[in-house]
């Protein structure tokens, strides 16, 4: 028997509802996956359905895998848990001979050349970026059940911005579809799989009957992410039956651009008048402090989804208040975040429980750099690390090529900009998702070159290139014990003890093209922010910076999504807290070399008393780190040592009051550290 005591009251109502339609409207971390697995177990336990007759679908293989694990642990591993595509592929393989006889077919592994050829034939550009954008648009249309003939007429209705003239896009779509019928047989893309499955079940009664004998009961997770095409497949699976459990959170709809829509979730009780509808609002993931912020963020939503708000109640014990930090520029923001991560590591938070989340992949560069500088190992999730991206490799290659010429201007930044122009670095942001992403990366690359040039006045191009290569190599291979960097989209469904939401500025979140496109797009960006906030179990830090580059003009403003939520803050002038002030502590003039920045003063300026203590603590720390065979930051971070040097604690209680020092650290190093301080006095 399944142990229903593992569920709360509301979860239990959903899990034990009579066979038939059930809709679970559940916020983040409320135990959706737990509840649906128990529901499946309950249906099986009570003899409503056999294990082999249940099909549970999700949208990513990761989610399907997680569901399979949970089902296996409950002893019902024979339940099918798959993505829509994997389920459709299996079914089509089985049914194909019945509907198409011996007509051969094959799954296309790469649509790119087909779309490229179609684009060329209608006279559209065939650069990688433009073909990818066309491909994305065709995928959207197919997921939305819009044919090539219907495409041009749908653009306005769906407020799409086509990647090229709509009639031409439609023509590319048409030719792409035609090109898939070849003398050797049919080529099918992933969307065709779904279309053919739906078609077979709708039109071939024998096929439908056989299938419906096989599967009786259906469960869909993350139902807010379903596309019209997937919904059509689901309806074909069901036929006249209504044994369907769906679970979703309309406030986490962040994939509208692929055609996903929460309409079916929100309309479920209208479609199935006898449906059991359950709301889960107890959040088992986050502290009440995090949950409170999430509720406030989403309470400002407007538009269609806004009426379906769920008030989350945090079930975990109280934790720290989320914090909001404003910084003068992005490198400073990144260094400060790295500093705070160090102090979390010092407090014993595992690296794998810490994440830095951002809106676009190009933002990762500054944070990768700061983490590497601080000796913190990290992995980039759902994307490649900055120096591994194709456009950045190309950029480095172009720059290397340029460095062989002898007619170059002296300024490495100017050379870089010129060298990157053919790769897509235009003066203004281009249209088209792919081109935009590439452009953003290239711009981050120029920023990096600018930063290097500023910190080493007089550096020449080969010097810059050597520096860039060093940075590219400095990235340690990811280990299990590493901090996660991820875009908000890639963070969906995941959770960490500590989350840093960074780069929260207008034109990044919401992203500039969403601002141009209007309210509906801006609301999707707000939901993206909400997804970010709800990833945190305990620690949540929201930050932004007012300039891109160190010492740059403050041209940015904080995201509108924090209006009325976080106090307006002035960016602090220095970055003292990480032990990396930009100005000399002794003479208060700017510092330039990285070594000086770490030291906090010019090497020629005499250390003050505090500085002297700090430096002797650093050598004390180096000794301990060596003895224990661990990196120095795992003993104490620079910021913590600086705080010790500033406050000169005399006993363990005073040590404990310093940020970055917890009971475990005191137990391990307290006596030793106090001893070192005493010696110094
Ligand atoms: P997401 O929004 O990320 O998809 P979810 O709603 O699917 O989350 P689950 O992953 O099922 O949530 O649960 C979140 C966490 O809360 C898990 O660690 C789960 O074990 C725990 N949890 C769920 N229900 C309960 C409960 N009734 N009592 C204690 N813990 C629970
Ligand atoms: Mg889940």
XYZ file of C-alpha atoms and ligand atoms in Angstrom:
713
model
C 0.000 0.000 0.000
C 1.228 3.502 -0.653
C 1.892 5.691 2.350
C -0.441 8.647 1.972
C 0.925 10.219 5.148
C 3.761 11.511 2.960
C 1.298 13.974 1.469
C -0.410 17.011 2.933
C -4.204 17.375 2.855
C -4.432 19.124 -0.505
C -1.918 16.811 -2.120
C -3.908 13.878 -0.788
C -7.149 15.177 -2.298
C -5.454 15.359 -5.683
C -3.751 11.982 -5.363
C -6.853 10.121 -4.271
C -9.449 11.809 -6.476
C -11.707 9.313 -8.243
C -10.623 8.153 -11.677
C -11.331 10.913 -14.190
C -10.072 14.392 -14.957
C -7.905 16.040 -12.305
C -6.227 19.403 -12.566
C -3.563 20.414 -10.095
C -2.779 24.110 -10.180
C 0.388 24.215 -8.217
C 3.035 26.798 -7.517
C 6.762 26.206 -7.524
C 8.039 23.705 -4.979
C 4.594 22.642 -3.820
C 5.207 18.965 -4.440
C 3.709 18.574 -7.915
C 5.900 15.696 -8.950
C 5.434 14.041 -5.591
C 1.669 14.348 -5.875
C 1.331 12.975 -9.389
C 3.518 9.995 -8.636
C 1.315 9.235 -5.633
C -1.772 9.674 -7.775
C -0.470 7.124 -10.268
C 0.348 4.747 -7.408
C -3.098 5.265 -5.927
C -4.872 4.499 -9.210
C -2.819 1.334 -9.582
C -3.220 0.278 -5.949
C -6.963 0.557 -6.155
C -7.162 -1.520 -9.275
C -8.417 1.341 -11.465
C -5.644 0.771 -13.940
C -2.717 -1.600 -14.496
C 0.875 -0.345 -14.391
C 1.328 -0.953 -18.122
C -1.727 1.111 -18.933
C -0.434 4.437 -17.598
C 1.414 6.980 -19.720
C 3.040 9.912 -17.929
C 4.430 12.673 -20.144
C 6.708 15.611 -19.533
C 8.653 18.024 -21.695
C 12.301 17.307 -21.056
C 14.195 14.038 -20.848
C 15.591 15.170 -17.510
C 12.077 15.511 -16.091
C 11.025 12.185 -17.607
C 14.064 10.505 -16.071
C 13.298 11.991 -12.671
C 9.729 10.767 -12.878
C 10.874 7.256 -13.838
C 13.212 7.192 -10.828
C 10.482 8.193 -8.436
C 8.047 5.643 -9.895
C 10.632 2.886 -9.690
C 11.285 3.719 -6.046
C 7.566 3.372 -5.386
C 7.608 -0.070 -6.963
C 5.657 0.889 -10.082
C 8.497 1.116 -12.560
C 6.429 -0.381 -15.380
C 4.558 2.895 -15.762
C 5.714 4.631 -18.954
C 7.242 8.045 -18.244
C 8.390 9.792 -21.406
C 8.628 13.076 -23.211
C 5.941 13.751 -25.810
C 8.471 13.192 -28.550
C 9.839 9.932 -27.192
C 6.316 8.584 -26.698
C 5.315 9.615 -30.218
C 8.430 8.091 -31.766
C 7.726 4.726 -30.150
C 4.100 4.779 -31.211
C 4.802 5.795 -34.775
C 7.375 3.032 -35.211
C 4.699 0.607 -34.134
C 1.790 1.997 -36.155
C 3.530 3.088 -39.326
C 3.025 -0.139 -41.292
C -0.711 -0.009 -40.528
C -1.117 3.537 -41.843
C 1.593 3.853 -44.483
C 2.367 0.297 -45.515
C 5.949 -0.205 -46.573
C 6.664 3.437 -47.437
C 10.085 4.002 -45.879
C 10.615 6.890 -43.454
C 13.448 8.241 -41.464
C 13.841 10.824 -38.730
C 15.790 13.909 -39.867
C 18.810 14.400 -37.691
C 19.631 17.857 -39.001
C 17.006 20.152 -40.507
C 19.505 22.890 -41.151
C 20.601 21.994 -44.703
C 17.000 21.509 -45.853
C 15.897 24.873 -44.511
C 19.074 26.473 -45.850
C 18.339 25.206 -49.344
C 14.737 26.389 -49.132
C 15.930 29.817 -47.987
C 18.383 30.100 -50.867
C 15.723 29.122 -53.374
C 13.480 32.009 -52.305
C 16.379 34.451 -52.210
C 16.720 34.839 -48.433
C 20.139 35.058 -46.769
C 21.604 31.704 -45.777
C 23.932 32.700 -42.985
C 23.866 30.371 -39.982
C 21.935 32.896 -37.929
C 19.258 33.579 -40.485
C 18.703 29.892 -41.265
C 18.408 29.133 -37.553
C 15.857 31.892 -37.149
C 13.824 30.553 -40.079
C 14.024 27.100 -38.588
C 12.814 28.395 -35.221
C 9.914 30.134 -36.931
C 8.891 26.972 -38.808
C 9.039 25.022 -35.565
C 6.866 27.599 -33.863
C 4.315 27.454 -36.692
C 4.173 23.658 -36.652
C 3.861 23.553 -32.853
C 1.032 26.063 -33.164
C -0.717 23.978 -35.854
C -0.232 26.708 -38.448
C 0.420 25.516 -41.995
C 2.576 27.240 -44.600
C -0.596 28.569 -46.257
C -1.884 29.917 -42.962
C 1.416 31.381 -41.820
C 1.271 34.891 -43.272
C -2.260 35.394 -41.964
C -1.304 34.254 -38.438
C 1.592 36.589 -37.914
C -0.492 39.540 -36.742
C -2.877 37.496 -34.677
C -0.009 35.967 -32.740
C 1.996 39.199 -32.699
C 4.944 37.396 -34.198
C 7.915 39.253 -35.561
C 8.839 37.099 -38.578
C 12.574 36.753 -39.248
C 11.981 37.981 -42.828
C 9.086 39.072 -45.015
C 6.153 36.865 -43.907
C 5.275 35.715 -47.433
C 8.869 34.622 -47.969
C 9.006 32.813 -44.644
C 5.828 31.000 -45.659
C 7.463 30.025 -48.935
C 10.548 28.670 -47.143
C 8.225 26.698 -44.865
C 6.322 25.314 -47.881
C 9.487 24.303 -49.726
C 10.965 22.759 -46.616
C 7.858 20.609 -46.215
C 7.969 19.586 -49.877
C 11.655 18.703 -49.712
C 10.934 16.057 -47.089
C 9.182 13.842 -49.588
C 12.035 12.184 -51.447
C 12.237 9.285 -53.909
C 13.770 7.213 -51.102
C 10.847 7.824 -48.780
C 9.635 10.298 -46.188
C 11.807 12.416 -43.973
C 10.137 13.351 -40.697
C 11.129 16.031 -38.228
C 10.164 15.895 -34.561
C 6.961 17.819 -35.113
C 5.976 15.487 -37.935
C 6.170 12.602 -35.478
C 3.496 14.241 -33.378
C 1.398 15.195 -36.402
C 1.494 11.661 -37.764
C 0.580 10.092 -34.446
C -2.383 12.429 -34.068
C -3.365 11.811 -37.704
C -3.170 8.031 -37.342
C -5.312 8.008 -34.210
C -7.821 10.448 -35.679
C -8.209 8.731 -39.044
C -7.469 5.055 -38.614
C -10.079 3.519 -36.299
C -8.145 0.261 -36.019
C -5.024 2.037 -34.845
C -6.996 4.151 -32.397
C -8.721 1.147 -30.924
C -5.515 -0.789 -30.447
C -3.797 2.178 -28.831
C -6.681 2.902 -26.490
C -6.689 -0.715 -25.361
C -3.056 -0.256 -24.440
C -3.219 3.067 -22.565
C -6.019 4.001 -20.221
C -4.671 6.675 -17.966
C -2.645 9.800 -18.753
C -0.665 12.208 -16.633
C 0.986 15.436 -17.847
C 3.512 17.389 -15.774
C 4.279 21.104 -16.439
C 1.046 21.341 -18.408
C 1.477 25.128 -18.812
C 4.205 24.301 -21.341
C 2.017 22.360 -23.768
C 1.773 23.440 -27.407
C -1.393 23.145 -29.517
C 0.269 20.315 -31.439
C 1.045 18.353 -28.272
C -2.473 19.015 -27.004
C -3.846 17.548 -30.228
C -1.786 14.406 -29.656
C -3.002 14.196 -26.078
C -6.618 14.484 -27.238
C -6.011 11.796 -29.835
C -4.602 9.538 -27.127
C -7.674 10.104 -24.985
C -10.370 9.778 -27.634
C -13.690 9.947 -25.809
C -12.148 9.133 -22.454
C -11.293 11.532 -19.659
C -8.831 9.730 -17.433
C -6.357 12.587 -17.410
C -4.380 14.240 -14.635
C -2.610 17.496 -15.446
C -0.388 19.605 -13.253
C 1.069 23.023 -13.926
C 1.730 26.566 -12.848
C 0.596 29.287 -15.249
C 2.884 31.729 -13.487
C 5.852 29.762 -14.746
C 4.934 29.994 -18.428
C 8.241 31.027 -19.990
C 8.274 29.182 -23.285
C 5.551 31.047 -25.191
C 8.037 31.803 -27.973
C 8.057 28.113 -28.893
C 4.262 28.022 -29.110
C 3.622 26.759 -25.556
C 0.465 28.105 -23.963
C -1.168 27.919 -20.512
C -4.631 28.190 -22.125
C -5.333 24.465 -21.830
C -4.336 24.433 -18.156
C -6.444 27.475 -17.378
C -9.384 26.174 -19.398
C -9.253 22.638 -17.996
C -12.270 22.932 -15.719
C -14.300 24.312 -18.620
C -13.234 21.456 -20.907
C -13.980 18.865 -18.232
C -16.904 20.066 -16.170
C -16.612 17.132 -13.769
C -12.919 17.785 -13.125
C -11.447 17.693 -9.643
C -9.443 20.917 -9.356
C -6.908 21.189 -6.569
C -4.642 24.071 -5.723
C -1.384 23.399 -3.936
C 0.018 26.483 -2.283
C 2.297 25.180 0.437
C 5.808 25.626 -0.753
C 8.095 22.946 0.669
C 11.114 24.284 -1.137
C 11.647 27.847 0.063
C 11.731 29.810 3.282
C 8.809 32.142 4.025
C 11.141 35.051 3.225
C 11.799 33.795 -0.309
C 8.179 32.801 -0.813
C 7.032 36.240 0.311
C 9.212 37.922 -2.290
C 7.964 35.515 -4.973
C 4.359 36.350 -4.079
C 5.059 40.080 -4.271
C 6.843 39.791 -7.619
C 3.982 37.908 -9.217
C 1.304 40.052 -7.558
C 2.360 42.869 -9.890
C 1.620 40.786 -12.984
C -1.034 41.985 -15.379
C -2.807 40.343 -18.292
C -4.297 36.978 -18.931
C -2.405 34.757 -16.520
C -2.514 37.269 -13.679
C -5.953 36.236 -12.450
C -4.700 32.762 -11.611
C -2.277 33.784 -8.935
C -1.410 31.320 -6.264
C -0.344 32.649 -2.883
C 2.541 30.467 -1.828
C 3.084 29.708 1.841
C 6.688 28.889 2.722
C 6.845 25.731 4.821
C 10.517 25.749 5.661
C 11.834 27.368 8.828
C 12.517 31.093 8.599
C 15.730 32.100 6.856
C 17.559 35.261 5.914
C 15.718 38.072 4.121
C 16.470 38.254 0.389
C 18.949 41.047 -0.252
C 19.168 43.655 -3.018
C 22.483 45.062 -4.156
C 23.348 47.832 -6.566
C 26.853 48.133 -8.032
C 28.605 50.786 -10.080
C 29.591 48.380 -12.856
C 29.357 44.767 -13.975
C 32.902 43.606 -13.108
C 32.352 44.931 -9.585
C 29.006 43.160 -9.375
C 30.670 39.930 -10.469
C 33.520 40.274 -7.969
C 31.114 41.042 -5.139
C 28.979 38.041 -6.012
C 32.103 35.869 -6.074
C 33.011 37.324 -2.676
C 29.615 36.467 -1.237
C 29.864 32.983 -2.673
C 33.186 32.594 -0.896
C 31.628 33.527 2.384
C 28.792 31.051 1.833
C 31.398 28.367 1.100
C 33.155 29.430 4.290
C 29.925 28.964 6.183
C 29.743 25.422 4.890
C 27.194 25.779 2.047
C 28.270 23.207 -0.583
C 29.262 24.649 -3.963
C 26.720 22.406 -5.694
C 24.014 24.216 -3.704
C 24.874 27.645 -5.114
C 23.744 29.137 -8.429
C 24.221 32.363 -10.332
C 21.320 32.959 -12.713
C 21.083 35.469 -15.535
C 18.804 36.353 -18.433
C 21.120 35.872 -21.409
C 24.141 33.643 -21.894
C 26.415 36.558 -22.794
C 26.124 37.698 -19.175
C 28.045 34.688 -17.944
C 31.451 36.035 -18.990
C 31.943 38.520 -16.141
C 30.831 35.940 -13.579
C 32.941 33.131 -15.002
C 35.917 35.455 -14.759
C 35.228 36.558 -11.197
C 34.684 32.988 -10.009
C 37.866 31.794 -11.702
C 39.797 34.690 -10.127
C 38.466 33.723 -6.733
C 39.467 30.084 -7.272
C 35.880 28.864 -7.201
C 35.080 26.023 -9.563
C 31.896 26.416 -11.591
C 29.936 24.864 -14.433
C 27.798 26.558 -17.034
C 24.490 24.814 -17.387
C 22.359 24.655 -20.515
C 25.036 26.340 -22.578
C 28.738 26.454 -23.093
C 31.234 28.412 -21.062
C 32.062 31.751 -22.609
C 35.370 30.776 -24.218
C 33.857 27.598 -25.663
C 31.100 29.318 -27.597
C 31.645 29.132 -31.364
C 31.448 32.897 -31.845
C 34.054 33.490 -29.147
C 36.421 30.916 -30.632
C 35.913 32.625 -33.997
C 36.557 35.999 -32.400
C 39.809 34.836 -30.856
C 40.870 33.330 -34.206
C 40.064 36.576 -36.046
C 42.037 38.567 -33.521
C 45.002 36.239 -33.846
C 44.840 36.621 -37.614
C 44.683 40.401 -37.267
C 47.732 40.415 -35.004
C 49.896 39.142 -37.868
C 49.333 42.302 -39.856
C 51.759 45.185 -39.581
C 49.491 48.097 -40.513
C 47.474 48.123 -37.289
C 46.408 51.087 -35.188
C 47.842 50.974 -31.662
C 44.529 50.609 -29.822
C 43.654 46.914 -29.263
C 40.002 47.788 -28.633
C 39.652 49.490 -31.993
C 41.339 46.544 -33.720
C 39.030 44.117 -31.951
C 35.927 45.988 -32.993
C 37.087 46.053 -36.598
C 38.104 42.388 -36.575
C 34.759 41.309 -35.163
C 32.607 43.279 -37.582
C 32.542 40.466 -40.182
C 31.461 38.056 -37.422
C 28.323 40.071 -36.762
C 29.379 42.852 -34.390
C 27.221 45.623 -35.831
C 26.870 48.969 -34.087
C 23.263 48.332 -33.118
C 21.649 45.148 -31.876
C 20.435 43.045 -34.824
C 16.967 41.540 -35.240
C 16.558 37.770 -35.039
C 17.133 35.606 -31.982
C 20.297 33.847 -33.171
C 21.994 36.945 -34.486
C 21.135 38.756 -31.289
C 22.634 36.098 -29.062
C 25.810 36.037 -31.079
C 26.008 39.820 -31.059
C 25.624 39.895 -27.288
C 28.498 37.432 -26.867
C 30.715 39.429 -29.207
C 29.935 42.592 -27.314
C 30.881 40.877 -24.050
C 34.140 39.939 -25.770
C 34.858 43.573 -26.674
C 34.063 44.554 -23.086
C 36.618 42.068 -21.894
C 39.277 43.421 -24.248
C 38.445 46.946 -23.051
C 38.830 45.847 -19.459
C 42.219 44.289 -20.172
C 43.386 47.369 -22.087
C 42.310 49.642 -19.243
C 43.975 47.626 -16.537
C 47.256 47.422 -18.446
C 47.778 50.778 -20.132
C 49.986 50.472 -23.200
C 49.334 46.760 -23.729
C 49.582 45.699 -27.388
C 47.421 43.264 -29.309
C 49.613 40.157 -28.787
C 49.575 41.005 -25.069
C 45.781 41.140 -25.089
C 45.562 37.841 -26.950
C 47.942 36.152 -24.516
C 45.832 37.463 -21.643
C 42.634 36.161 -23.263
C 44.173 32.736 -23.825
C 45.268 32.598 -20.217
C 41.730 33.355 -19.125
C 40.314 30.710 -21.441
C 42.674 28.134 -19.963
C 42.213 29.230 -16.367
C 38.757 27.724 -16.317
C 39.008 24.555 -14.294
C 37.154 21.481 -15.495
C 33.763 21.311 -13.812
C 33.583 19.050 -10.804
C 30.544 17.828 -8.956
C 31.441 20.307 -6.292
C 31.001 23.379 -8.397
C 28.844 26.460 -8.471
C 26.217 26.496 -11.240
C 25.935 29.314 -13.749
C 22.732 29.159 -15.775
C 20.261 31.224 -17.711
C 16.833 31.582 -16.136
C 15.342 29.389 -18.864
C 17.818 26.600 -18.128
C 17.141 26.879 -14.385
C 13.495 25.953 -14.680
C 12.480 23.130 -12.358
C 15.810 23.174 -10.478
C 16.580 24.387 -6.965
C 19.567 25.493 -4.867
C 20.165 26.585 -1.276
C 21.594 29.884 -2.460
C 20.647 31.751 -5.614
C 22.161 34.938 -7.013
C 19.922 36.655 -9.550
C 22.322 38.964 -11.326
C 22.258 41.652 -13.994
C 18.729 42.750 -13.108
C 18.618 45.803 -15.371
C 16.179 47.171 -17.918
C 16.787 45.901 -21.478
C 18.236 42.692 -20.071
C 15.318 41.742 -17.827
C 12.931 42.559 -19.377
C 15.013 42.003 -22.479
C 15.017 44.808 -25.047
C 13.047 42.957 -27.714
C 10.321 42.149 -25.187
C 10.036 45.842 -24.340
C 9.648 46.579 -28.040
C 7.067 43.823 -28.485
C 4.766 45.078 -25.737
C 2.927 44.037 -22.587
C 2.435 40.324 -23.223
C 6.165 39.832 -23.744
C 7.010 41.938 -20.717
C 4.726 39.758 -18.595
C 6.578 36.677 -19.817
C 9.802 38.322 -18.630
C 8.232 38.987 -15.245
C 7.382 35.283 -14.990
C 10.983 34.523 -15.837
C 12.037 36.633 -12.869
C 9.483 34.767 -10.752
C 10.941 31.432 -11.864
C 14.353 32.752 -10.782
C 13.188 33.838 -7.341
C 11.457 30.517 -6.676
C 14.642 28.500 -7.356
C 16.088 29.545 -3.980
C 15.614 27.472 -0.883
C 17.201 29.838 1.556
C 19.610 32.533 0.401
C 18.547 34.896 -2.349
C 20.557 37.870 -3.566
C 19.249 40.136 -6.337
C 21.797 42.445 -7.920
C 22.342 44.857 -10.778
C 24.995 47.277 -11.952
C 24.653 50.718 -13.430
C 27.482 50.608 -15.983
C 28.818 47.834 -18.165
C 32.455 48.551 -17.647
C 34.594 49.440 -14.729
C 34.568 53.212 -14.386
C 32.002 53.438 -17.217
C 29.061 55.808 -17.317
C 25.982 54.787 -15.356
C 23.660 54.320 -18.315
C 21.592 51.462 -16.959
C 18.655 51.354 -14.646
C 17.416 48.653 -12.370
C 14.709 46.312 -13.668
C 11.159 47.592 -13.415
C 10.217 44.289 -11.778
C 11.736 45.527 -8.517
C 9.713 48.754 -8.481
C 7.890 49.041 -5.200
C 9.573 45.838 -4.016
C 13.177 46.699 -3.281
C 14.358 50.051 -1.995
C 16.108 52.356 -4.462
C 19.796 51.953 -3.693
C 22.834 53.994 -4.503
C 25.669 51.945 -5.821
C 28.484 51.773 -3.278
C 31.579 53.596 -4.395
C 34.216 51.012 -3.675
C 34.298 47.256 -3.602
C 36.028 47.039 -0.274
C 33.962 44.146 1.008
C 35.724 41.590 -1.160
C 39.119 42.854 -0.140
C 39.559 44.194 -3.681
C 39.164 47.947 -3.396
C 39.753 49.857 -6.563
C 41.407 52.709 -4.717
C 44.485 52.518 -2.556
C 43.677 52.248 1.130
C 46.684 54.337 1.994
C 46.750 57.161 -0.545
C 43.190 56.840 -1.941
C 44.273 57.089 -5.570
C 43.158 54.463 -8.110
C 44.837 51.066 -8.282
C 45.610 49.464 -11.603
C 47.339 46.089 -11.548
C 45.434 43.025 -10.341
C 48.152 42.443 -7.744
C 47.621 45.897 -6.306
C 43.903 45.336 -6.273
C 44.274 42.164 -4.277
C 46.644 43.949 -1.911
C 44.332 46.959 -1.661
C 47.184 49.441 -1.886
C 50.081 50.360 -4.129
C 53.035 48.184 -3.434
C 54.991 51.341 -2.747
C 52.467 52.642 -0.174
C 53.229 51.564 3.413
C 50.574 49.258 4.892
C 48.393 50.635 7.703
C 48.027 48.672 10.922
C 44.857 46.978 9.688
C 46.462 46.106 6.398
C 49.430 44.604 8.183
C 47.181 42.373 10.281
C 45.326 41.326 7.147
C 48.513 40.346 5.416
C 49.795 38.367 8.356
C 46.405 36.597 8.522
C 46.780 35.700 4.872
C 50.089 34.008 5.502
C 48.581 32.254 8.536
C 45.791 31.045 6.237
C 48.245 29.883 3.585
C 49.944 27.719 6.236
C 46.676 26.090 7.275
C 45.588 25.534 3.679
C 48.883 23.842 2.929
C 48.662 21.637 6.006
C 45.131 20.548 5.162
C 45.738 20.312 1.448
C 42.754 22.523 0.567
C 42.470 25.818 -1.319
C 42.968 28.900 0.850
C 39.456 30.230 0.284
C 38.052 27.151 1.954
C 39.755 28.206 5.159
C 38.560 31.825 5.087
C 37.903 34.244 2.247
C 39.831 37.493 1.881
C 36.688 39.379 2.823
C 36.419 37.442 6.072
C 40.079 37.953 6.910
C 39.701 41.643 6.231
C 36.748 41.785 8.582
C 38.828 39.996 11.221
C 41.656 42.477 10.719
C 39.257 45.374 11.049
C 37.420 44.196 14.161
C 40.234 42.323 15.977
C 37.962 39.855 17.802
C 39.179 38.726 21.212
C 37.134 35.573 21.751
C 34.989 33.006 19.986
C 31.763 34.924 20.501
C 33.233 37.938 18.766
C 34.528 35.725 15.984
C 31.040 34.340 15.464
C 29.611 37.806 14.980
C 31.739 38.251 11.832
C 29.995 37.561 8.547
C 31.490 34.451 6.963
C 32.354 32.763 10.267
C 29.980 30.127 11.556
C 30.199 27.597 14.401
C 31.940 24.989 12.227
C 34.683 27.420 11.296
C 35.109 28.501 14.916
C 35.365 24.921 16.003
C 38.003 24.156 13.407
C 40.077 27.288 13.239
C 38.863 29.580 16.047
C 41.554 28.917 18.645
C 44.295 28.974 16.037
C 43.059 32.203 14.505
C 42.737 33.932 17.882
C 46.235 32.732 18.661
C 47.563 34.206 15.406
C 45.874 37.513 16.191
C 47.262 37.509 19.707
C 50.771 36.986 18.437
C 50.309 39.925 16.176
C 49.259 42.210 18.984
P 8.834 22.332 -9.357
O 8.012 23.591 -9.301
O 10.293 22.628 -9.289
O 8.453 21.412 -10.460
P 7.358 20.501 -7.676
O 6.101 21.257 -7.410
O 7.290 19.409 -8.659
O 8.525 21.537 -7.962
P 8.476 18.499 -5.903
O 9.762 18.359 -6.598
O 7.489 17.389 -5.983
O 7.818 19.908 -6.265
O 8.713 18.845 -4.363
C 9.563 19.907 -3.936
C 10.247 19.472 -2.649
O 9.304 19.452 -1.582
C 10.812 18.066 -2.769
O 12.030 18.024 -2.068
C 9.735 17.217 -2.092
O 10.262 16.017 -1.578
C 9.240 18.160 -0.991
N 7.835 17.867 -0.591
C 6.779 17.800 -1.411
N 5.648 17.534 -0.712
C 6.006 17.435 0.583
C 5.297 17.155 1.806
N 4.002 16.944 1.826
N 6.020 17.136 2.939
C 7.346 17.356 2.932
N 8.068 17.619 1.824
C 7.419 17.660 0.652
Mg 8.354 19.028 -10.555
